[in-house]
Amino acid sequence: MGRLPGGGLAKGLAVTLRTMTRRSITRQYPEVQPDLPPRSRGVIALFEENCTVCMLCARECPDWCIYIDSHKETLPAEGGGRPRTRNVLDRFAIDFALCMYCGICIEVCPFDALFWSPEFEYAEYDIAELTHEKERLREWMWTVPPPQAHDPSAEPPKEVAAAEKAAARAARSPRTGPPPGPGERG
Ligand code: SF4
Ligand code: SF4
């Protein structure tokens, strides 16, 4: 069957009309800020107090864009014990010109010292300014959203489930209560 002459034109006009009557979805940024999901990967924030200078994040970063300097400090022990040494953080910087926002550093940090903030407005005219030192990384902590509430229908954490199982076992067992004393064993 042959096509009607002008059929393609009519089809094209129909698409144009349909699109014209649809609500525009143009984002009016920067006049209107985008409504970003709380887990957006905007910038990395450092909670310095939690950092033990273990270097795990710098070692695992695929871009080598985390720079850490530290020195050791010896603390005199109280009560005549051996003096303790601890790492003191001198420099912690992330070069966001190199960072690929993979999140590995945040995942591997064993001490919850790194967090995602959804903040993204930190473009610079000078690329060197994209290296954020620890003071600036600390400032981003103010923009880190609180952790999301647990999904009520999700499985409980493994630790809680294990503790509940142990408590249920103890409640079922006839030998509850404190263990018998030396003379009480039958
Ligand atoms: S997000 Fe990835 S690339 Fe960026 S600093 Fe962390 S580990 Fe490195
Ligand atoms: S992994 Fe965490 S604790 Fe270790 S150096 Fe990096 S930020 Fe600090």
Short mmCIF file of C-alpha atoms and ligand atoms in Angstrom, two decimals:
data_model
loop_
_atom_site.label_atom_id
_atom_site.label_comp_id
_atom_site.label_asym_id
_atom_site.label_seq_id
_atom_site.Cartn_x
_atom_site.Cartn_y
_atom_site.Cartn_z
CA MET A 1 0.00 0.00 0.00
CA GLY A 2 1.39 3.37 -1.00
CA ARG A 3 1.81 6.19 1.47
CA LEU A 4 -0.51 9.20 1.38
CA PRO A 5 1.19 12.32 0.06
CA GLY A 6 2.01 14.66 2.97
CA GLY A 7 1.57 11.85 5.55
CA GLY A 8 5.09 12.35 6.91
CA LEU A 9 4.50 16.07 7.29
CA ALA A 10 1.25 15.50 9.18
CA LYS A 11 3.00 13.02 11.47
CA GLY A 12 5.81 15.49 12.16
CA LEU A 13 3.34 18.27 12.92
CA ALA A 14 1.45 15.99 15.29
CA VAL A 15 4.67 15.31 17.22
CA THR A 16 5.40 19.06 17.35
CA LEU A 17 1.91 19.83 18.62
CA ARG A 18 2.08 17.09 21.24
CA THR A 19 5.44 18.38 22.50
CA MET A 20 4.25 22.01 22.51
CA THR A 21 1.34 21.22 24.78
CA ARG A 22 3.47 19.23 27.26
CA ARG A 23 4.76 20.91 30.41
CA SER A 24 8.35 22.10 30.01
CA ILE A 25 10.91 20.20 32.11
CA THR A 26 13.73 22.72 31.69
CA ARG A 27 15.69 23.16 34.92
CA GLN A 28 15.90 26.82 35.87
CA TYR A 29 19.33 26.44 37.51
CA PRO A 30 20.91 28.54 39.01
CA GLU A 31 17.75 30.55 39.78
CA VAL A 32 16.12 27.39 41.14
CA GLN A 33 18.32 24.93 42.99
CA PRO A 34 17.90 21.30 41.93
CA ASP A 35 16.23 18.96 44.36
CA LEU A 36 19.02 16.41 44.69
CA PRO A 37 18.65 13.01 46.35
CA PRO A 38 20.37 12.97 49.76
CA ARG A 39 22.94 10.38 48.60
CA SER A 40 24.19 12.49 45.69
CA ARG A 41 27.95 12.42 45.17
CA GLY A 42 28.74 16.11 45.24
CA VAL A 43 31.85 16.56 47.32
CA ILE A 44 33.74 14.58 49.97
CA ALA A 45 33.66 15.82 53.54
CA LEU A 46 36.24 14.94 56.20
CA PHE A 47 35.43 14.45 59.87
CA GLU A 48 38.96 15.00 61.06
CA GLU A 49 38.38 13.83 64.62
CA ASN A 50 37.66 10.30 63.36
CA CYS A 51 40.73 10.06 61.11
CA THR A 52 43.52 7.90 62.52
CA VAL A 53 45.86 8.50 59.55
CA CYS A 54 45.66 4.82 58.61
CA MET A 55 46.27 5.84 54.94
CA LEU A 56 43.80 3.26 53.64
CA CYS A 57 41.84 5.83 51.62
CA ALA A 58 44.99 7.24 49.97
CA ARG A 59 46.26 3.74 49.14
CA GLU A 60 42.97 2.57 47.63
CA CYS A 61 42.20 5.75 45.65
CA PRO A 62 42.54 4.75 41.98
CA ASP A 63 43.48 8.32 41.00
CA TRP A 64 46.02 8.95 43.76
CA CYS A 65 44.35 12.25 44.46
CA ILE A 66 44.32 12.06 48.28
CA TYR A 67 47.35 13.65 49.93
CA ILE A 68 48.05 12.89 53.58
CA ASP A 69 50.92 14.08 55.79
CA SER A 70 51.28 13.25 59.44
CA HIS A 71 53.76 12.97 62.29
CA LYS A 72 53.99 10.75 65.34
CA GLU A 73 53.39 12.09 68.81
CA THR A 74 54.46 10.30 72.01
CA LEU A 75 52.09 10.54 74.94
CA PRO A 76 53.43 9.85 78.44
CA ALA A 77 51.61 6.94 80.03
CA GLU A 78 49.71 7.46 83.25
CA GLY A 79 50.64 5.19 86.17
CA GLY A 80 54.12 4.21 84.97
CA GLY A 81 53.18 2.22 81.88
CA ARG A 82 54.81 2.41 78.48
CA PRO A 83 54.38 5.74 76.64
CA ARG A 84 51.91 5.62 73.77
CA THR A 85 52.47 6.93 70.27
CA ARG A 86 49.75 8.27 68.02
CA ASN A 87 49.55 9.75 64.53
CA VAL A 88 48.74 13.43 64.22
CA LEU A 89 47.25 14.61 60.94
CA ASP A 90 49.18 17.51 59.39
CA ARG A 91 47.66 17.55 55.94
CA PHE A 92 44.66 15.89 54.34
CA ALA A 93 43.74 17.12 50.88
CA ILE A 94 41.68 15.85 47.95
CA ASP A 95 42.29 17.06 44.42
CA PHE A 96 38.81 17.24 42.92
CA ALA A 97 40.30 17.98 39.50
CA LEU A 98 41.50 14.35 39.49
CA CYS A 99 38.83 12.69 41.62
CA MET A 100 36.40 10.53 39.66
CA TYR A 101 33.84 10.35 42.47
CA CYS A 102 34.01 6.56 42.69
CA GLY A 103 33.46 6.62 46.46
CA ILE A 104 36.11 3.98 47.20
CA CYS A 105 37.81 6.18 49.82
CA ILE A 106 34.51 6.56 51.70
CA GLU A 107 33.77 2.84 51.47
CA VAL A 108 37.16 1.72 52.75
CA CYS A 109 37.58 4.21 55.61
CA PRO A 110 37.28 1.99 58.69
CA PHE A 111 36.69 4.91 61.06
CA ASP A 112 33.82 6.82 59.40
CA ALA A 113 35.92 9.88 58.69
CA LEU A 114 34.78 10.49 55.10
CA PHE A 115 31.27 11.26 53.89
CA TRP A 116 29.46 12.30 50.74
CA SER A 117 27.88 15.73 50.69
CA PRO A 118 25.44 16.60 47.88
CA GLU A 119 27.04 20.07 47.60
CA PHE A 120 28.29 20.60 44.05
CA GLU A 121 28.81 24.34 43.57
CA TYR A 122 32.57 24.56 43.93
CA ALA A 123 33.73 25.20 40.37
CA GLU A 124 36.86 27.35 40.18
CA TYR A 125 38.61 29.44 37.52
CA ASP A 126 41.99 28.13 38.70
CA ILE A 127 42.43 24.34 38.66
CA ALA A 128 44.76 24.52 41.69
CA GLU A 129 41.81 25.75 43.76
CA LEU A 130 40.13 22.38 43.26
CA THR A 131 42.52 20.82 45.77
CA HIS A 132 40.59 21.13 49.02
CA GLU A 133 42.70 21.06 52.17
CA LYS A 134 41.44 19.55 55.42
CA GLU A 135 39.96 22.82 56.68
CA ARG A 136 37.75 23.07 53.60
CA LEU A 137 36.95 19.35 53.64
CA ARG A 138 35.88 19.83 57.27
CA GLU A 139 33.55 22.66 56.27
CA TRP A 140 31.70 20.32 53.92
CA MET A 141 30.64 18.27 56.97
CA TRP A 142 27.94 20.89 57.60
CA THR A 143 26.27 19.88 54.35
CA VAL A 144 26.34 16.09 54.92
CA PRO A 145 22.73 14.88 55.30
CA PRO A 146 21.81 12.72 58.31
CA PRO A 147 21.82 8.97 57.64
CA GLN A 148 18.64 7.67 56.11
CA ALA A 149 16.18 5.83 58.35
CA HIS A 150 16.20 2.06 58.03
CA ASP A 151 13.58 0.54 55.79
CA PRO A 152 11.06 -0.97 58.24
CA SER A 153 10.63 -4.04 56.05
CA ALA A 154 14.38 -4.60 55.59
CA GLU A 155 16.21 -7.45 57.33
CA PRO A 156 17.60 -6.43 60.74
CA PRO A 157 21.38 -5.91 60.92
CA LYS A 158 23.34 -9.18 61.36
CA GLU A 159 24.53 -8.18 64.85
CA VAL A 160 20.98 -7.52 66.06
CA ALA A 161 19.69 -10.78 64.53
CA ALA A 162 22.53 -12.76 66.18
CA ALA A 163 21.90 -11.13 69.58
CA GLU A 164 18.16 -11.83 69.32
CA LYS A 165 18.84 -15.50 68.44
CA ALA A 166 21.20 -15.88 71.40
CA ALA A 167 18.65 -14.28 73.74
CA ALA A 168 15.88 -16.60 72.46
CA ARG A 169 18.16 -19.65 72.96
CA ALA A 170 18.98 -18.55 76.50
CA ALA A 171 15.28 -18.07 77.30
CA ARG A 172 14.45 -21.61 76.02
CA SER A 173 17.30 -23.27 77.87
CA PRO A 174 16.45 -24.75 81.35
CA ARG A 175 19.87 -23.67 82.61
CA THR A 176 19.21 -19.97 82.72
CA GLY A 177 20.48 -17.71 85.43
CA PRO A 178 24.01 -17.46 86.81
CA PRO A 179 26.31 -20.53 86.55
CA PRO A 180 26.34 -22.75 89.65
CA GLY A 181 28.96 -22.12 92.36
CA PRO A 182 31.77 -24.63 93.15
CA GLY A 183 29.78 -26.51 95.82
CA GLU A 184 26.45 -26.43 93.97
CA ARG A 185 27.26 -28.76 91.09
CA GLY A 186 25.41 -32.04 91.31
S1 SF4 B 1 36.09 9.29 45.27
FE1 SF4 B 1 37.51 7.81 44.28
S2 SF4 B 1 38.85 9.03 43.03
FE2 SF4 B 1 37.84 10.46 44.44
S3 SF4 B 1 39.23 10.63 46.17
FE3 SF4 B 1 37.82 9.00 46.67
S4 SF4 B 1 38.83 7.10 45.95
FE4 SF4 B 1 39.86 8.84 44.99
S1 SF4 B 2 40.87 5.72 55.63
FE1 SF4 B 2 39.77 7.09 57.01
S2 SF4 B 2 40.92 7.00 58.94
FE2 SF4 B 2 42.26 6.19 57.31
S3 SF4 B 2 43.46 7.96 56.64
FE3 SF4 B 2 41.66 7.83 55.29
S4 SF4 B 2 40.13 9.15 56.26
FE4 SF4 B 2 41.70 8.78 57.79
#
